[in-house]
């Protein structure tokens, strides 16, 4: 995906968003090629699934295939939460970082629509550890 799209500060034009959405399938292709000679087929499948399906949504409004519910591989459902949390609590060229509290609430509010609701308890269990980790990251970024 071109830097002109990745680093855009405003809202995507429809054609830009279509290009952005190709990153998940392209990532899965790269992983498939990179791990072609790797001997563990389960590891390869999991790695490809994470890349390919992490933007699918529990309610079917995601991409690239519009999968719903448990049709989305579990590893991708987990990665979806991690990806959004990271995007929320991290500073980007197009936005400031959210507070941990706001990010937590956004994720929890998305359970059952964007995210697998059965994963809510695991996300909640990881909350303190995530906040500790990102506190360290923020200290490093701010120094």
PDB file of C-alpha atoms in Angstrom, residues 42-122:
ATOM      1  CA  UNK A  42      -0.519 -25.436  11.561  1.00  0.00           C
ATOM      2  CA  UNK A  43       1.839 -22.518  12.192  1.00  0.00           C
ATOM      3  CA  UNK A  44       1.657 -21.512   8.518  1.00  0.00           C
ATOM      4  CA  UNK A  45      -2.159 -21.662   8.517  1.00  0.00           C
ATOM      5  CA  UNK A  46      -2.418 -19.615  11.707  1.00  0.00           C
ATOM      6  CA  UNK A  47       0.038 -16.976  10.454  1.00  0.00           C
ATOM      7  CA  UNK A  48      -1.765 -16.643   7.118  1.00  0.00           C
ATOM      8  CA  UNK A  49      -5.171 -16.492   8.801  1.00  0.00           C
ATOM      9  CA  UNK A  50      -4.061 -13.715  11.142  1.00  0.00           C
ATOM     10  CA  UNK A  51      -2.842 -11.599   8.250  1.00  0.00           C
ATOM     11  CA  UNK A  52      -5.731 -12.367   5.919  1.00  0.00           C
ATOM     12  CA  UNK A  53      -8.745 -12.142   8.218  1.00  0.00           C
ATOM     13  CA  UNK A  54      -7.875  -9.713  11.023  1.00  0.00           C
ATOM     14  CA  UNK A  55     -10.193  -7.057   9.536  1.00  0.00           C
ATOM     15  CA  UNK A  56     -13.218  -9.310   9.376  1.00  0.00           C
ATOM     16  CA  UNK A  57     -15.938  -8.315  11.818  1.00  0.00           C
ATOM     17  CA  UNK A  58     -18.125 -10.518  13.989  1.00  0.00           C
ATOM     18  CA  UNK A  59     -21.216  -8.953  12.370  1.00  0.00           C
ATOM     19  CA  UNK A  60     -19.986  -9.543   8.806  1.00  0.00           C
ATOM     20  CA  UNK A  61     -19.219  -5.898   7.974  1.00  0.00           C
ATOM     21  CA  UNK A  62     -15.462  -6.412   7.697  1.00  0.00           C
ATOM     22  CA  UNK A  63     -13.128  -7.275   4.852  1.00  0.00           C
ATOM     23  CA  UNK A  64     -11.798  -8.888   2.703  1.00  0.00           C
ATOM     24  CA  UNK A  65     -14.580 -11.507   2.534  1.00  0.00           C
ATOM     25  CA  UNK A  66     -17.296 -10.250   4.891  1.00  0.00           C
ATOM     26  CA  UNK A  67     -17.085 -13.362   7.071  1.00  0.00           C
ATOM     27  CA  UNK A  68     -19.294 -13.545  10.164  1.00  0.00           C
ATOM     28  CA  UNK A  69     -19.009 -15.043  13.622  1.00  0.00           C
ATOM     29  CA  UNK A  70     -17.115 -18.272  13.974  1.00  0.00           C
ATOM     30  CA  UNK A  71     -16.493 -18.431  10.221  1.00  0.00           C
ATOM     31  CA  UNK A  72     -13.650 -16.044  11.052  1.00  0.00           C
ATOM     32  CA  UNK A  73     -10.652 -18.068  12.267  1.00  0.00           C
ATOM     33  CA  UNK A  74     -10.154 -17.731  16.030  1.00  0.00           C
ATOM     34  CA  UNK A  75      -6.601 -16.447  15.627  1.00  0.00           C
ATOM     35  CA  UNK A  76      -7.870 -13.620  13.413  1.00  0.00           C
ATOM     36  CA  UNK A  77     -10.637 -12.752  15.894  1.00  0.00           C
ATOM     37  CA  UNK A  78      -7.985 -12.417  18.603  1.00  0.00           C
ATOM     38  CA  UNK A  79      -5.710 -10.369  16.340  1.00  0.00           C
ATOM     39  CA  UNK A  80      -8.582  -8.030  15.463  1.00  0.00           C
ATOM     40  CA  UNK A  81      -8.800  -6.986  19.106  1.00  0.00           C
ATOM     41  CA  UNK A  82      -5.034  -6.588  19.437  1.00  0.00           C
ATOM     42  CA  UNK A  83      -4.817  -4.601  16.189  1.00  0.00           C
ATOM     43  CA  UNK A  84      -7.563  -2.160  17.130  1.00  0.00           C
ATOM     44  CA  UNK A  85      -6.245  -1.732  20.674  1.00  0.00           C
ATOM     45  CA  UNK A  86      -2.779  -0.940  19.330  1.00  0.00           C
ATOM     46  CA  UNK A  87      -4.211   1.521  16.813  1.00  0.00           C
ATOM     47  CA  UNK A  88      -6.219   3.267  19.518  1.00  0.00           C
ATOM     48  CA  UNK A  89      -3.504   3.639  22.176  1.00  0.00           C
ATOM     49  CA  UNK A  90      -0.713   4.499  19.737  1.00  0.00           C
ATOM     50  CA  UNK A  91      -0.002   7.884  18.191  1.00  0.00           C
ATOM     51  CA  UNK A  92      -0.334   7.902  14.419  1.00  0.00           C
ATOM     52  CA  UNK A  93       0.423  10.558  11.822  1.00  0.00           C
ATOM     53  CA  UNK A  94      -3.332  11.091  11.433  1.00  0.00           C
ATOM     54  CA  UNK A  95      -4.395  10.970  15.125  1.00  0.00           C
ATOM     55  CA  UNK A  96      -3.305  11.309  18.723  1.00  0.00           C
ATOM     56  CA  UNK A  97      -3.393   8.311  21.049  1.00  0.00           C
ATOM     57  CA  UNK A  98      -6.470   7.462  23.082  1.00  0.00           C
ATOM     58  CA  UNK A  99      -6.368   6.940  26.823  1.00  0.00           C
ATOM     59  CA  UNK A 100      -6.253   3.360  28.027  1.00  0.00           C
ATOM     60  CA  UNK A 101      -9.702   3.795  29.532  1.00  0.00           C
ATOM     61  CA  UNK A 102     -11.206   5.057  26.268  1.00  0.00           C
ATOM     62  CA  UNK A 103      -9.525   2.301  24.244  1.00  0.00           C
ATOM     63  CA  UNK A 104     -10.756  -0.353  26.657  1.00  0.00           C
ATOM     64  CA  UNK A 105     -14.306   0.981  26.486  1.00  0.00           C
ATOM     65  CA  UNK A 106     -14.261   1.182  22.683  1.00  0.00           C
ATOM     66  CA  UNK A 107     -13.143  -2.446  22.423  1.00  0.00           C
ATOM     67  CA  UNK A 108     -15.679  -3.631  24.993  1.00  0.00           C
ATOM     68  CA  UNK A 109     -18.450  -1.669  23.244  1.00  0.00           C
ATOM     69  CA  UNK A 110     -17.502  -3.466  20.023  1.00  0.00           C
ATOM     70  CA  UNK A 111     -17.996  -6.926  21.488  1.00  0.00           C
ATOM     71  CA  UNK A 112     -20.770  -8.627  19.545  1.00  0.00           C
ATOM     72  CA  UNK A 113     -20.524  -6.323  16.531  1.00  0.00           C
ATOM     73  CA  UNK A 114     -16.890  -5.839  15.589  1.00  0.00           C
ATOM     74  CA  UNK A 115     -15.402  -8.432  17.934  1.00  0.00           C
ATOM     75  CA  UNK A 116     -16.212 -11.947  19.115  1.00  0.00           C
ATOM     76  CA  UNK A 117     -18.135 -11.443  22.389  1.00  0.00           C
ATOM     77  CA  UNK A 118     -16.710 -14.667  23.846  1.00  0.00           C
ATOM     78  CA  UNK A 119     -13.284 -12.970  23.862  1.00  0.00           C
ATOM     79  CA  UNK A 120     -14.386 -10.072  26.092  1.00  0.00           C
ATOM     80  CA  UNK A 121     -13.413 -11.839  29.324  1.00  0.00           C
ATOM     81  CA  UNK A 122      -9.918 -12.601  27.987  1.00  0.00           C
TER      82      UNK A 122
END
